mmCIF file with all atom_site columns, C-alpha atoms in Angstrom:
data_model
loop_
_atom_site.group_PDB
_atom_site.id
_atom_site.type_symbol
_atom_site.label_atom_id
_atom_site.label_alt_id
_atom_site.label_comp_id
_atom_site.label_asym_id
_atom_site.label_entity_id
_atom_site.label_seq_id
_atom_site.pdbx_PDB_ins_code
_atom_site.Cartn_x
_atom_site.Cartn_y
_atom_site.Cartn_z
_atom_site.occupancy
_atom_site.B_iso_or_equiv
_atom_site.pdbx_formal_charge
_atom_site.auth_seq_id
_atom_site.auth_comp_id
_atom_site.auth_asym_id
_atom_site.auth_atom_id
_atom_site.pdbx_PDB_model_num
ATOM 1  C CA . UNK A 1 1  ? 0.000  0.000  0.000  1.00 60.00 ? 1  UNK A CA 1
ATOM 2  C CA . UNK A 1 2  ? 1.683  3.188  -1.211 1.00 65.00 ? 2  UNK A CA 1
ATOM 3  C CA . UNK A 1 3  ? 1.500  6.273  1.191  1.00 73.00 ? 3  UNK A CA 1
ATOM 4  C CA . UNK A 1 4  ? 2.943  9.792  1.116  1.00 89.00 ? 4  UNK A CA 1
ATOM 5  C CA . UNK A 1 5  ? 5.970  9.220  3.193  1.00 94.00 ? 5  UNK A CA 1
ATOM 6  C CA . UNK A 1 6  ? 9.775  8.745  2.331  1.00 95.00 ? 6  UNK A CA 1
ATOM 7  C CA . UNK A 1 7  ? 12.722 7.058  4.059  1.00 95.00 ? 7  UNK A CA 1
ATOM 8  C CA . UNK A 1 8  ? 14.723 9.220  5.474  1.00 95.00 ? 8  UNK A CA 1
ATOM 9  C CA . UNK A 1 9  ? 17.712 7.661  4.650  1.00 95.00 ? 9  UNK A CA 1
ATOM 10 C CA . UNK A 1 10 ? 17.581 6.903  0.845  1.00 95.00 ? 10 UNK A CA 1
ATOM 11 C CA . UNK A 1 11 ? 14.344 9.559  -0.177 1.00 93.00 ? 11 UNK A CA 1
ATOM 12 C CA . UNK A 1 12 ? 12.872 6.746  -1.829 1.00 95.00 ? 12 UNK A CA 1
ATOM 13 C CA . UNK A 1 13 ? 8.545  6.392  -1.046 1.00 95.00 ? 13 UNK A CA 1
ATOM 14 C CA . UNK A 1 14 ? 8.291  3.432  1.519  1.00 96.00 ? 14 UNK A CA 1
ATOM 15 C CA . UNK A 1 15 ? 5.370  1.479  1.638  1.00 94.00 ? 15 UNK A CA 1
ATOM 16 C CA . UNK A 1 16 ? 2.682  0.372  4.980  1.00 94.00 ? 16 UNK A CA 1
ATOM 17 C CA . UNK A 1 17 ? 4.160  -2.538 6.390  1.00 91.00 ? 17 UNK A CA 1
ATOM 18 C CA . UNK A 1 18 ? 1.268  -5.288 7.004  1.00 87.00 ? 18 UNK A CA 1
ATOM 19 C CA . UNK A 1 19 ? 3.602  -8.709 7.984  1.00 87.00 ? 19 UNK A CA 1
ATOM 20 C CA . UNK A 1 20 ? 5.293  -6.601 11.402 1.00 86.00 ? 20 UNK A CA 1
ATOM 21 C CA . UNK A 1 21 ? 3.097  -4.457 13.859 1.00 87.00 ? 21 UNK A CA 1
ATOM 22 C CA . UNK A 1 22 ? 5.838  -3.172 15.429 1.00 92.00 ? 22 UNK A CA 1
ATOM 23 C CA . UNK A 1 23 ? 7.190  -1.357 12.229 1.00 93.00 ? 23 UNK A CA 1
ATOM 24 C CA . UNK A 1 24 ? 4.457  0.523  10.296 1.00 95.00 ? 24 UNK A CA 1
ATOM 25 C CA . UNK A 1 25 ? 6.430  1.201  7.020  1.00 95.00 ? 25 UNK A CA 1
ATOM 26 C CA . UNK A 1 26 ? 8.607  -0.327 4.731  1.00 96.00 ? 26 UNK A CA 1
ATOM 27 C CA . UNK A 1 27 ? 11.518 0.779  2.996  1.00 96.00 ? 27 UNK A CA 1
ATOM 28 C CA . UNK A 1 28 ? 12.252 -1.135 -0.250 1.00 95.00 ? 28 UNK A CA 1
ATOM 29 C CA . UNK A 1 29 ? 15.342 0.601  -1.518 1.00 95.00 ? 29 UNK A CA 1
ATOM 30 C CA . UNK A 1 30 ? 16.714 0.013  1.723  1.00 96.00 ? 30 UNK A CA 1
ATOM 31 C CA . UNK A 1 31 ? 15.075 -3.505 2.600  1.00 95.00 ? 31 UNK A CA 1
ATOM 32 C CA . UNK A 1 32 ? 14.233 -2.511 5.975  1.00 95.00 ? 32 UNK A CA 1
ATOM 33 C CA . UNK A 1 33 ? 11.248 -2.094 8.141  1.00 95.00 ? 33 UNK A CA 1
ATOM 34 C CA . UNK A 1 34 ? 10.933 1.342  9.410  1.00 96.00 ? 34 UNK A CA 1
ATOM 35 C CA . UNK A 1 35 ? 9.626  3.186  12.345 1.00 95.00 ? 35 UNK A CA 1
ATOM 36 C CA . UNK A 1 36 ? 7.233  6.681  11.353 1.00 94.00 ? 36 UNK A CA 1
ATOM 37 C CA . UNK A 1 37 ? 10.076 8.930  12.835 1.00 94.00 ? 37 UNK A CA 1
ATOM 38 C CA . UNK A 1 38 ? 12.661 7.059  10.229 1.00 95.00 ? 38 UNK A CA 1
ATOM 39 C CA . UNK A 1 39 ? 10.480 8.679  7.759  1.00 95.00 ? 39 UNK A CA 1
ATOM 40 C CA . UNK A 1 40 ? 9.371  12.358 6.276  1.00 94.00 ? 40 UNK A CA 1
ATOM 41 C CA . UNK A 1 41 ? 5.857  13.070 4.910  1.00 92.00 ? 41 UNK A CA 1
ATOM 42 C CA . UNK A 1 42 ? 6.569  14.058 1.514  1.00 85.00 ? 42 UNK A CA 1
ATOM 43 C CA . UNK A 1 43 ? 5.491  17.871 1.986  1.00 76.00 ? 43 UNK A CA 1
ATOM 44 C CA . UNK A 1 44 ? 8.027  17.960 5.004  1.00 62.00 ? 44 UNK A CA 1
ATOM 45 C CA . UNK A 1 45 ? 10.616 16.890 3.291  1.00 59.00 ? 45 UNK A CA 1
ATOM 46 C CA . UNK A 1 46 ? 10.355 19.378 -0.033 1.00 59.00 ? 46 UNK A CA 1
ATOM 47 C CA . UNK A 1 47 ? 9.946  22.111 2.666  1.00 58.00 ? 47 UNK A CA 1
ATOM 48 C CA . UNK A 1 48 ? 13.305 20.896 4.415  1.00 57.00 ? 48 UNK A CA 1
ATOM 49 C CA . UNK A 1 49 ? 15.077 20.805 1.147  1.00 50.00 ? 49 UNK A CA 1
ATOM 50 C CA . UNK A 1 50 ? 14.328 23.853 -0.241 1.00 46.00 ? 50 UNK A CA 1
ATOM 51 C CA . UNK A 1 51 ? 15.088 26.180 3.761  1.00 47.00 ? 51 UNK A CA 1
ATOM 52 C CA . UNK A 1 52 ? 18.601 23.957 3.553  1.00 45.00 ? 52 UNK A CA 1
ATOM 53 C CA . UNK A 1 53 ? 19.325 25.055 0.035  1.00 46.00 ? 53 UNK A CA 1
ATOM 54 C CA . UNK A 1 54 ? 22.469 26.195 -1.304 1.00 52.00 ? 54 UNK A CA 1
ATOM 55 C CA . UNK A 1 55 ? 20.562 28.349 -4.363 1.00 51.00 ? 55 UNK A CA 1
ATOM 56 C CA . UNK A 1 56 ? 19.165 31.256 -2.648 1.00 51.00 ? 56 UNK A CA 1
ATOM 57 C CA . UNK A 1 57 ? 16.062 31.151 -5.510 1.00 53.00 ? 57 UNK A CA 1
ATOM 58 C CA . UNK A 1 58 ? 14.910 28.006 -3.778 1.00 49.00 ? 58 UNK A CA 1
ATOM 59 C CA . UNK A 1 59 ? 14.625 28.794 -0.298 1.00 47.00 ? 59 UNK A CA 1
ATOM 60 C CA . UNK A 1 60 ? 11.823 29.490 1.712  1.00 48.00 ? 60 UNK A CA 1
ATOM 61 C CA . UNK A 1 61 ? 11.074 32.857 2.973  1.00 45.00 ? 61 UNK A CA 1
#
């Protein structure tokens, strides 16, 4: 089941886990189960890359 979170260590979309209750998403890049604060929403994670830009255009004001 696709959601609208990423891993926070490859950026890749992870997906609900359903096998282990203890880990509610999945990271297939990575091939591991992950835990919701080893993962961004997508909207927090555009909003962290463009306030940590290097291009001054792409920031947030």
């Amino acid at each position: 089941m696709k959601t609208h979170r990423i891993c926070k260590v490859c950026g890749k979309p992870v997906i609900r886990e359903t096998k282990i209750k203890e880990y509610p998403f999945y990271c297939p890049c990575c091939d591991e189960d992950r835990y919701r604060i080893e993962t961004l929403n997508v909207k927090e994670n555009r909003n962290n890359v463009q306030e940590h830009s290097d291009n001054p255009d792409e920031r947030v004001q």
